[in-house]
Amino acid sequence: MSTPTLDKHSAALDAAEDSDSHTITVTFRIRRFNPEVAAEATWEDFQLELDPKERVLDGLHKIKWEQDGTLTFRRSCAHGICGSDAMRINGKNRLACKTLIKDINPEKPITVEAIKGLTVLKDLVVDMDPFFQAYRDVMPFLITKGNEPTRERLQTAEDRERFDDTTKCILCAACTSSCPVFWNDGQYFGPAAIVNAHRFIFDSRDEAGEQRLEILNDKDGVWRCRTTFNCTDACPRGIEVTKAIQEVKRALITRRF
Amino acid sequence: MSAETTPVNDATSLYDADNPAPVIEAPRKRTGKTPKTTRTNFELYGWLFMRLSGIVLVVLVLGHLLIQLMLDGGVSKIGFAFVAGRWASPFWQAWDLIMLWLAMLHGANGLRTVINDYAQRDNTRFWLKMLLYTATVFTVLLGTLVIFTFDPNIR
């Protein structure tokens, strides 16, 4: 009898239909800019079928692969580690690869635009050079004096815990490009650079903390922070950015007095 | 939905791949040429001053408002005689002098911060700050002069 096979087949079909019925129609409202076409950026709407459990990045892929191949955005690992796809989704800086459709109210159009405070080159791609310049300027690498030890540099668990939070940074620029001080004045180091300075300032193995503190003591350093907590809210890794900045401020003051 | 139907294509005559539109540069962006650290503690002291003067000002200003507007008949008691009577005492002279200096410097430093945050062009920034410093110095000096040279027999 062929009935069992038929049953199995229809069950599979049912499952397929079932998963189909899970999709909903979502509108993506994307801020498009192409200097080769026009000088102004414009909003463009895309309608697509998505499972609410999918991510915003899946939607962008679907648009790029099926509707408009000219849509330009950065993404590399697509799993929240490389930090390439930070963008402003519904007015908040997030990673497109970590934002589920169901978490951002798919009933209304989902707005997607480039992160602010950096030059938009095309669509969602910005010029990250000033961001990485600030990162470079805080010397984000181990600096030591004296002879190199013959074995690894050991550290207690407590010493490691001291800067654990700031080691999580993936340099996605979500914090720096959510900072109102940075929007208005790109000379400010920005939260990300301070977080990465914090990671070495409070590392017991590093010996250039003084130098880094001196750099951040400058007029474009930590004292420009207005503690608006935008950076802490934006960080996709959950780093307490404002707290890290505050700890650098405290280190500067206790060093002086 | 596709690029053909959007009005942006009307501008194709103006820009193409060889002649792209200018991008909007971020204000005062950081480059390799950004000056390195100046090694002063000015911003540190400024930040600390704001916190400390703020605490003192809460007492001074609220006390001032309480005395001037609420106690002993409130605002109607204030007149030349009242001010003359208060400034006869060195305690109130010191109170007003400290309040004047702290409030003016606190406010000026706050405005300096606002100007630094919001003025985009270096020229605007410079002249706004010059205006601020002039106004501050003038008010502080005038106030200090009045407190020290106040003559109750002027009438």
Short mmCIF file of C-alpha atoms in Angstrom, two decimals:
data_model
loop_
_atom_site.label_atom_id
_atom_site.label_comp_id
_atom_site.label_asym_id
_atom_site.label_seq_id
_atom_site.Cartn_x
_atom_site.Cartn_y
_atom_site.Cartn_z
CA MET A 1 0.00 0.00 0.00
CA SER A 2 1.16 3.41 -0.76
CA THR A 3 -0.93 5.13 1.89
CA PRO A 4 1.85 5.47 4.50
CA THR A 5 4.11 7.10 1.95
CA LEU A 6 1.31 9.44 0.94
CA ASP A 7 0.65 10.25 4.58
CA LYS A 8 4.27 10.98 5.19
CA HIS A 9 4.36 13.14 2.11
CA SER A 10 1.32 15.13 3.09
CA ALA A 11 2.70 15.51 6.59
CA ALA A 12 5.86 16.98 5.14
CA LEU A 13 3.78 19.26 2.96
CA ASP A 14 1.72 20.30 5.96
CA ALA A 15 4.88 21.13 7.83
CA ALA A 16 6.09 23.18 4.90
CA GLU A 17 2.77 25.00 4.69
CA ASP A 18 2.84 25.47 8.42
CA SER A 19 6.24 27.15 8.33
CA ASP A 20 4.99 29.27 5.45
CA SER A 21 2.12 30.54 7.51
CA HIS A 22 4.66 31.64 10.12
CA THR A 23 6.02 34.31 7.86
CA ILE A 24 4.67 37.81 8.01
CA THR A 25 4.93 40.76 5.67
CA VAL A 26 7.46 43.27 6.93
CA THR A 27 8.28 46.69 5.55
CA PHE A 28 11.90 47.78 5.65
CA ARG A 29 12.37 51.54 5.32
CA ILE A 30 16.01 51.95 4.39
CA ARG A 31 17.99 55.19 4.17
CA ARG A 32 19.60 54.99 0.74
CA PHE A 33 22.48 57.14 -0.41
CA ASN A 34 24.43 56.70 -3.60
CA PRO A 35 26.75 59.58 -4.49
CA GLU A 36 26.87 58.32 -8.07
CA VAL A 37 23.14 58.96 -8.43
CA ALA A 38 22.15 61.84 -6.18
CA ALA A 39 23.58 64.13 -3.54
CA GLU A 40 20.71 63.57 -1.10
CA ALA A 41 19.89 60.46 0.85
CA THR A 42 16.31 59.17 0.50
CA TRP A 43 14.12 56.67 2.32
CA GLU A 44 13.14 53.63 0.29
CA ASP A 45 10.54 51.04 1.30
CA PHE A 46 10.89 47.30 0.70
CA GLN A 47 8.21 44.73 1.44
CA LEU A 48 9.26 41.20 2.17
CA GLU A 49 8.05 37.96 3.72
CA LEU A 50 9.98 37.07 6.84
CA ASP A 51 9.69 34.72 9.77
CA PRO A 52 9.47 36.95 12.87
CA LYS A 53 12.21 34.82 14.39
CA GLU A 54 14.59 35.87 11.64
CA ARG A 55 16.99 38.76 12.07
CA VAL A 56 17.14 42.18 10.43
CA LEU A 57 20.27 41.02 8.61
CA ASP A 58 18.27 38.18 7.01
CA GLY A 59 15.84 40.80 5.75
CA LEU A 60 18.66 42.89 4.30
CA HIS A 61 20.08 39.78 2.62
CA LYS A 62 16.69 38.96 1.16
CA ILE A 63 16.38 42.49 -0.24
CA LYS A 64 19.89 42.46 -1.66
CA TRP A 65 19.62 38.97 -3.16
CA GLU A 66 16.04 39.04 -4.41
CA GLN A 67 14.89 42.64 -4.85
CA ASP A 68 17.65 45.21 -5.23
CA GLY A 69 21.26 44.15 -5.63
CA THR A 70 22.49 47.72 -5.26
CA LEU A 71 21.67 47.82 -1.53
CA THR A 72 25.03 48.21 0.18
CA PHE A 73 25.87 47.24 3.74
CA ARG A 74 28.73 45.67 5.67
CA ARG A 75 28.56 42.26 7.25
CA SER A 76 31.14 39.60 7.74
CA CYS A 77 30.52 36.84 10.26
CA ALA A 78 26.78 37.54 10.60
CA HIS A 79 26.82 36.17 14.14
CA GLY A 80 27.52 39.16 16.36
CA ILE A 81 31.28 38.74 16.67
CA CYS A 82 32.95 40.68 13.85
CA GLY A 83 31.14 43.97 14.55
CA SER A 84 30.68 44.90 10.89
CA ASP A 85 26.93 45.42 10.71
CA ALA A 86 26.20 48.02 13.36
CA MET A 87 23.38 50.18 12.06
CA ARG A 88 20.61 52.41 13.31
CA ILE A 89 17.49 50.23 13.42
CA ASN A 90 14.28 51.97 14.48
CA GLY A 91 16.39 54.85 15.78
CA LYS A 92 18.64 52.71 17.97
CA ASN A 93 22.13 51.51 17.24
CA ARG A 94 22.18 47.73 17.04
CA LEU A 95 23.84 44.86 15.21
CA ALA A 96 21.58 43.78 12.36
CA CYS A 97 22.71 40.18 12.95
CA LYS A 98 21.57 40.19 16.58
CA THR A 99 18.23 41.96 16.19
CA LEU A 100 15.21 39.68 15.75
CA ILE A 101 12.28 40.98 13.71
CA LYS A 102 9.82 40.03 16.48
CA ASP A 103 11.67 42.20 18.99
CA ILE A 104 11.27 45.45 17.06
CA ASN A 105 7.53 45.58 16.29
CA PRO A 106 7.20 44.32 12.68
CA GLU A 107 3.71 45.87 12.41
CA LYS A 108 5.25 49.24 11.63
CA PRO A 109 7.92 49.85 8.99
CA ILE A 110 11.36 49.00 10.31
CA THR A 111 13.70 51.92 9.66
CA VAL A 112 17.30 51.05 8.88
CA GLU A 113 19.95 53.72 8.41
CA ALA A 114 23.70 54.13 8.69
CA ILE A 115 25.22 54.89 12.10
CA LYS A 116 25.55 58.59 12.82
CA GLY A 117 28.56 60.82 13.27
CA LEU A 118 30.63 59.14 10.55
CA THR A 119 30.67 60.01 6.86
CA VAL A 120 28.17 57.92 4.90
CA LEU A 121 29.87 56.51 1.81
CA LYS A 122 26.97 54.52 0.37
CA ASP A 123 23.65 53.32 1.81
CA LEU A 124 24.56 51.79 5.18
CA VAL A 125 28.34 51.92 4.75
CA VAL A 126 30.22 54.63 6.66
CA ASP A 127 33.84 55.74 6.70
CA MET A 128 35.28 54.12 9.83
CA ASP A 129 38.71 55.77 9.59
CA PRO A 130 38.12 58.46 12.26
CA PHE A 131 36.78 55.76 14.57
CA PHE A 132 39.84 53.56 14.18
CA GLN A 133 42.13 56.60 14.37
CA ALA A 134 40.78 57.29 17.87
CA TYR A 135 41.25 53.60 18.68
CA ARG A 136 44.86 53.72 17.51
CA ASP A 137 45.51 56.92 19.46
CA VAL A 138 44.93 55.21 22.83
CA MET A 139 47.59 52.57 22.03
CA PRO A 140 45.41 49.46 22.37
CA PHE A 141 48.24 46.96 22.80
CA LEU A 142 50.32 45.55 25.65
CA ILE A 143 53.25 47.78 26.58
CA THR A 144 55.84 46.51 29.06
CA LYS A 145 59.27 47.51 30.29
CA GLY A 146 62.33 45.38 30.93
CA ASN A 147 63.22 41.96 29.65
CA GLU A 148 60.68 39.65 28.18
CA PRO A 149 59.85 36.85 30.63
CA THR A 150 60.71 33.29 29.61
CA ARG A 151 57.17 32.13 30.28
CA GLU A 152 53.75 33.70 29.94
CA ARG A 153 52.85 36.77 32.01
CA LEU A 154 50.71 35.43 34.83
CA GLN A 155 47.86 37.26 36.47
CA THR A 156 45.45 36.39 39.27
CA ALA A 157 41.80 35.73 38.55
CA GLU A 158 40.90 38.94 40.43
CA ASP A 159 43.33 40.99 38.34
CA ARG A 160 41.76 39.53 35.20
CA GLU A 161 38.26 40.25 36.51
CA ARG A 162 39.16 43.94 36.92
CA PHE A 163 38.98 44.65 33.18
CA ASP A 164 36.89 41.66 32.06
CA ASP A 165 33.94 43.78 30.94
CA THR A 166 35.95 45.90 28.51
CA THR A 167 37.63 42.90 26.84
CA LYS A 168 34.28 42.10 25.22
CA CYS A 169 34.43 45.02 22.77
CA ILE A 170 34.11 44.05 19.10
CA LEU A 171 34.74 47.57 17.72
CA CYS A 172 31.38 47.79 15.97
CA ALA A 173 31.15 51.57 16.67
CA ALA A 174 27.57 51.29 17.96
CA CYS A 175 28.56 53.16 21.15
CA THR A 176 30.70 55.87 19.60
CA SER A 177 28.12 56.62 16.91
CA SER A 178 25.34 56.87 19.51
CA CYS A 179 27.24 59.50 21.52
CA PRO A 180 25.83 63.05 21.10
CA VAL A 181 29.20 64.58 21.93
CA PHE A 182 30.82 62.56 19.14
CA TRP A 183 28.07 63.55 16.68
CA ASN A 184 28.97 67.20 17.13
CA ASP A 185 32.70 66.92 17.58
CA GLY A 186 34.63 64.09 16.00
CA GLN A 187 37.73 65.14 17.91
CA TYR A 188 36.30 63.45 21.02
CA PHE A 189 37.87 60.02 21.45
CA GLY A 190 34.45 58.42 21.80
CA PRO A 191 33.32 55.60 24.08
CA ALA A 192 34.88 52.74 22.11
CA ALA A 193 38.42 54.15 22.29
CA ILE A 194 38.03 54.81 26.02
CA VAL A 195 36.71 51.28 26.59
CA ASN A 196 39.75 49.85 24.83
CA ALA A 197 42.08 52.12 26.79
CA HIS A 198 40.33 50.96 29.97
CA ARG A 199 41.06 47.36 29.00
CA PHE A 200 44.81 48.07 29.20
CA ILE A 201 44.88 50.75 31.93
CA PHE A 202 43.42 48.26 34.42
CA ASP A 203 45.44 45.28 33.19
CA SER A 204 48.02 44.39 35.88
CA ARG A 205 50.47 43.14 33.20
CA ASP A 206 50.51 46.41 31.28
CA GLU A 207 52.90 49.20 32.22
CA ALA A 208 51.76 52.12 30.07
CA GLY A 209 48.62 52.97 32.01
CA GLU A 210 50.10 56.36 32.90
CA GLN A 211 50.63 57.22 29.24
CA ARG A 212 47.08 56.20 28.31
CA LEU A 213 45.63 58.15 31.22
CA GLU A 214 47.60 61.18 30.08
CA ILE A 215 46.13 60.83 26.58
CA LEU A 216 42.58 60.56 27.94
CA ASN A 217 43.17 63.49 30.34
CA ASP A 218 43.30 65.81 27.33
CA LYS A 219 40.53 68.18 26.27
CA ASP A 220 39.07 65.61 23.88
CA GLY A 221 39.37 62.78 26.39
CA VAL A 222 37.13 61.43 29.13
CA TRP A 223 36.17 64.85 30.50
CA ARG A 224 33.94 65.47 27.49
CA CYS A 225 31.72 62.55 28.49
CA ARG A 226 28.27 63.85 29.52
CA THR A 227 27.18 60.50 31.00
CA THR A 228 24.07 60.27 28.83
CA PHE A 229 24.39 56.45 28.84
CA ASN A 230 23.63 56.25 25.09
CA CYS A 231 26.74 54.12 24.69
CA THR A 232 25.75 51.66 27.43
CA ASP A 233 22.29 51.31 25.87
CA ALA A 234 23.74 50.81 22.39
CA CYS A 235 26.46 48.26 23.17
CA PRO A 236 25.46 44.93 21.60
CA ARG A 237 27.89 43.15 23.91
CA GLY A 238 26.36 44.57 27.07
CA ILE A 239 29.52 46.37 28.14
CA GLU A 240 28.89 48.97 30.83
CA VAL A 241 30.57 51.64 28.73
CA THR A 242 29.67 54.68 30.82
CA LYS A 243 30.90 52.90 33.94
CA ALA A 244 34.22 52.18 32.22
CA ILE A 245 34.56 55.87 31.29
CA GLN A 246 33.71 56.81 34.86
CA GLU A 247 36.41 54.46 36.15
CA VAL A 248 38.98 56.14 33.93
CA LYS A 249 37.88 59.53 35.30
CA ARG A 250 38.23 58.23 38.84
CA ALA A 251 41.68 56.84 38.09
CA LEU A 252 42.72 60.26 36.75
CA ILE A 253 41.48 62.04 39.86
CA THR A 254 42.93 59.59 42.39
CA ARG A 255 46.23 59.73 40.50
CA ARG A 256 46.28 63.51 40.91
CA PHE A 257 45.09 63.81 44.51
CA MET B 1 10.20 49.86 -4.94
CA SER B 2 13.01 49.44 -7.41
CA ALA B 3 15.50 52.17 -8.16
CA GLU B 4 13.84 53.04 -11.50
CA THR B 5 10.65 54.29 -9.89
CA THR B 6 12.26 56.48 -7.24
CA PRO B 7 12.71 60.17 -7.94
CA VAL B 8 16.45 59.96 -7.22
CA ASN B 9 17.01 58.92 -10.81
CA ASP B 10 16.01 62.39 -12.00
CA ALA B 11 19.43 63.56 -10.87
CA THR B 12 21.45 61.10 -12.95
CA SER B 13 22.40 63.88 -15.31
CA LEU B 14 24.25 65.58 -12.47
CA TYR B 15 26.21 62.69 -10.96
CA ASP B 16 27.67 59.44 -12.25
CA ALA B 17 30.44 57.00 -11.35
CA ASP B 18 33.20 59.35 -12.54
CA ASN B 19 31.61 62.40 -11.01
CA PRO B 20 30.07 61.37 -7.69
CA ALA B 21 28.22 63.75 -5.40
CA PRO B 22 30.23 65.07 -2.46
CA VAL B 23 29.71 63.06 0.71
CA ILE B 24 28.75 64.91 3.88
CA GLU B 25 31.84 64.94 6.06
CA ALA B 26 31.42 64.43 9.79
CA PRO B 27 32.21 67.64 11.71
CA ARG B 28 35.79 67.98 12.97
CA LYS B 29 36.64 64.35 12.30
CA ARG B 30 39.73 62.77 13.81
CA THR B 31 42.64 62.15 11.49
CA GLY B 32 46.25 61.11 11.88
CA LYS B 33 47.08 64.81 12.07
CA THR B 34 44.87 65.45 15.10
CA PRO B 35 47.15 67.14 17.66
CA LYS B 36 48.43 64.82 20.32
CA THR B 37 47.97 65.35 24.03
CA THR B 38 48.67 68.80 25.48
CA ARG B 39 49.53 67.33 28.91
CA THR B 40 47.58 69.84 30.97
CA ASN B 41 45.13 69.13 33.74
CA PHE B 42 42.78 71.98 32.86
CA GLU B 43 39.84 69.76 31.93
CA LEU B 44 40.35 67.63 35.03
CA TYR B 45 40.25 70.68 37.31
CA GLY B 46 37.29 72.07 35.37
CA TRP B 47 35.38 68.84 35.85
CA LEU B 48 36.19 68.70 39.56
CA PHE B 49 35.34 72.37 40.03
CA MET B 50 31.88 71.80 38.57
CA ARG B 51 31.16 69.04 41.10
CA LEU B 52 32.55 70.83 44.14
CA SER B 53 31.14 74.29 43.34
CA GLY B 54 27.81 72.64 42.58
CA ILE B 55 27.59 71.19 46.10
CA VAL B 56 28.50 74.54 47.70
CA LEU B 57 26.10 76.42 45.42
CA VAL B 58 23.16 74.24 46.45
CA VAL B 59 23.60 75.53 50.02
CA LEU B 60 24.44 79.12 49.08
CA VAL B 61 21.74 79.64 46.46
CA LEU B 62 18.92 77.85 48.28
CA GLY B 63 19.88 79.68 51.49
CA HIS B 64 19.95 82.97 49.59
CA LEU B 65 16.51 82.36 48.05
CA LEU B 66 15.08 81.29 51.39
CA ILE B 67 16.30 84.43 53.17
CA GLN B 68 15.42 86.82 50.39
CA LEU B 69 12.05 85.49 49.35
CA MET B 70 10.50 83.44 52.14
CA LEU B 71 11.58 84.41 55.66
CA ASP B 72 10.71 87.65 57.47
CA GLY B 73 7.95 88.97 55.23
CA GLY B 74 9.29 87.59 52.01
CA VAL B 75 10.16 89.56 48.92
CA SER B 76 8.38 92.75 50.04
CA LYS B 77 11.03 93.48 52.66
CA ILE B 78 13.80 93.86 50.09
CA GLY B 79 14.86 97.45 49.59
CA PHE B 80 17.93 99.63 49.72
CA ALA B 81 17.89 99.61 53.50
CA PHE B 82 17.65 95.81 53.66
CA VAL B 83 20.62 95.35 51.33
CA ALA B 84 22.62 98.02 53.15
CA GLY B 85 21.90 96.33 56.46
CA ARG B 86 23.00 92.95 55.21
CA TRP B 87 26.20 94.17 53.62
CA ALA B 88 27.20 95.88 56.86
CA SER B 89 28.06 92.39 58.09
CA PRO B 90 31.23 90.74 56.73
CA PHE B 91 29.45 87.36 56.90
CA TRP B 92 26.88 88.34 54.28
CA GLN B 93 29.53 90.10 52.23
CA ALA B 94 31.54 86.87 52.15
CA TRP B 95 28.40 84.82 51.40
CA ASP B 96 27.47 87.00 48.44
CA LEU B 97 31.03 87.23 47.18
CA ILE B 98 31.53 83.46 47.23
CA MET B 99 28.14 82.92 45.66
CA LEU B 100 28.90 85.44 42.91
CA TRP B 101 32.25 83.90 42.03
CA LEU B 102 31.18 80.28 42.21
CA ALA B 103 27.91 80.81 40.33
CA MET B 104 29.57 82.85 37.57
CA LEU B 105 32.48 80.44 37.10
CA HIS B 106 30.20 77.42 37.35
CA GLY B 107 27.81 78.86 34.78
CA ALA B 108 30.60 80.05 32.50
CA ASN B 109 32.30 76.68 32.55
CA GLY B 110 28.99 75.01 31.79
CA LEU B 111 28.41 77.31 28.84
CA ARG B 112 31.98 76.73 27.67
CA THR B 113 31.16 73.03 27.61
CA VAL B 114 27.96 73.66 25.65
CA ILE B 115 29.88 75.79 23.13
CA ASN B 116 32.56 73.12 22.80
CA ASP B 117 29.88 70.51 22.21
CA TYR B 118 27.73 72.39 19.76
CA ALA B 119 29.78 74.98 17.85
CA GLN B 120 31.00 73.22 14.74
CA ARG B 121 33.30 75.72 13.10
CA ASP B 122 36.50 76.70 14.89
CA ASN B 123 35.82 80.39 14.29
CA THR B 124 32.31 80.28 15.78
CA ARG B 125 33.68 78.34 18.71
CA PHE B 126 36.43 80.87 19.33
CA TRP B 127 34.27 83.99 19.17
CA LEU B 128 31.43 82.53 21.23
CA LYS B 129 33.93 81.67 23.93
CA MET B 130 35.52 85.11 23.77
CA LEU B 131 32.07 86.67 24.22
CA LEU B 132 31.39 84.34 27.13
CA TYR B 133 34.72 85.11 28.85
CA THR B 134 34.26 88.86 28.42
CA ALA B 135 30.76 88.77 29.88
CA THR B 136 31.91 86.59 32.77
CA VAL B 137 34.92 88.72 33.68
CA PHE B 138 32.83 91.90 33.45
CA THR B 139 30.04 90.55 35.70
CA VAL B 140 32.42 89.07 38.25
CA LEU B 141 34.52 92.24 38.49
CA LEU B 142 31.52 94.55 38.64
CA GLY B 143 29.86 92.43 41.34
CA THR B 144 33.04 92.24 43.40
CA LEU B 145 33.53 95.98 43.10
CA VAL B 146 29.99 96.66 44.32
CA ILE B 147 30.26 94.29 47.27
CA PHE B 148 33.52 95.85 48.48
CA THR B 149 32.83 99.50 47.75
CA PHE B 150 29.15 99.59 48.66
CA ASP B 151 28.35 102.90 50.34
CA PRO B 152 25.18 102.85 52.47
CA ASN B 153 25.16 106.67 52.61
CA ILE B 154 24.95 107.08 48.86
CA ARG B 155 21.45 108.60 49.04
#
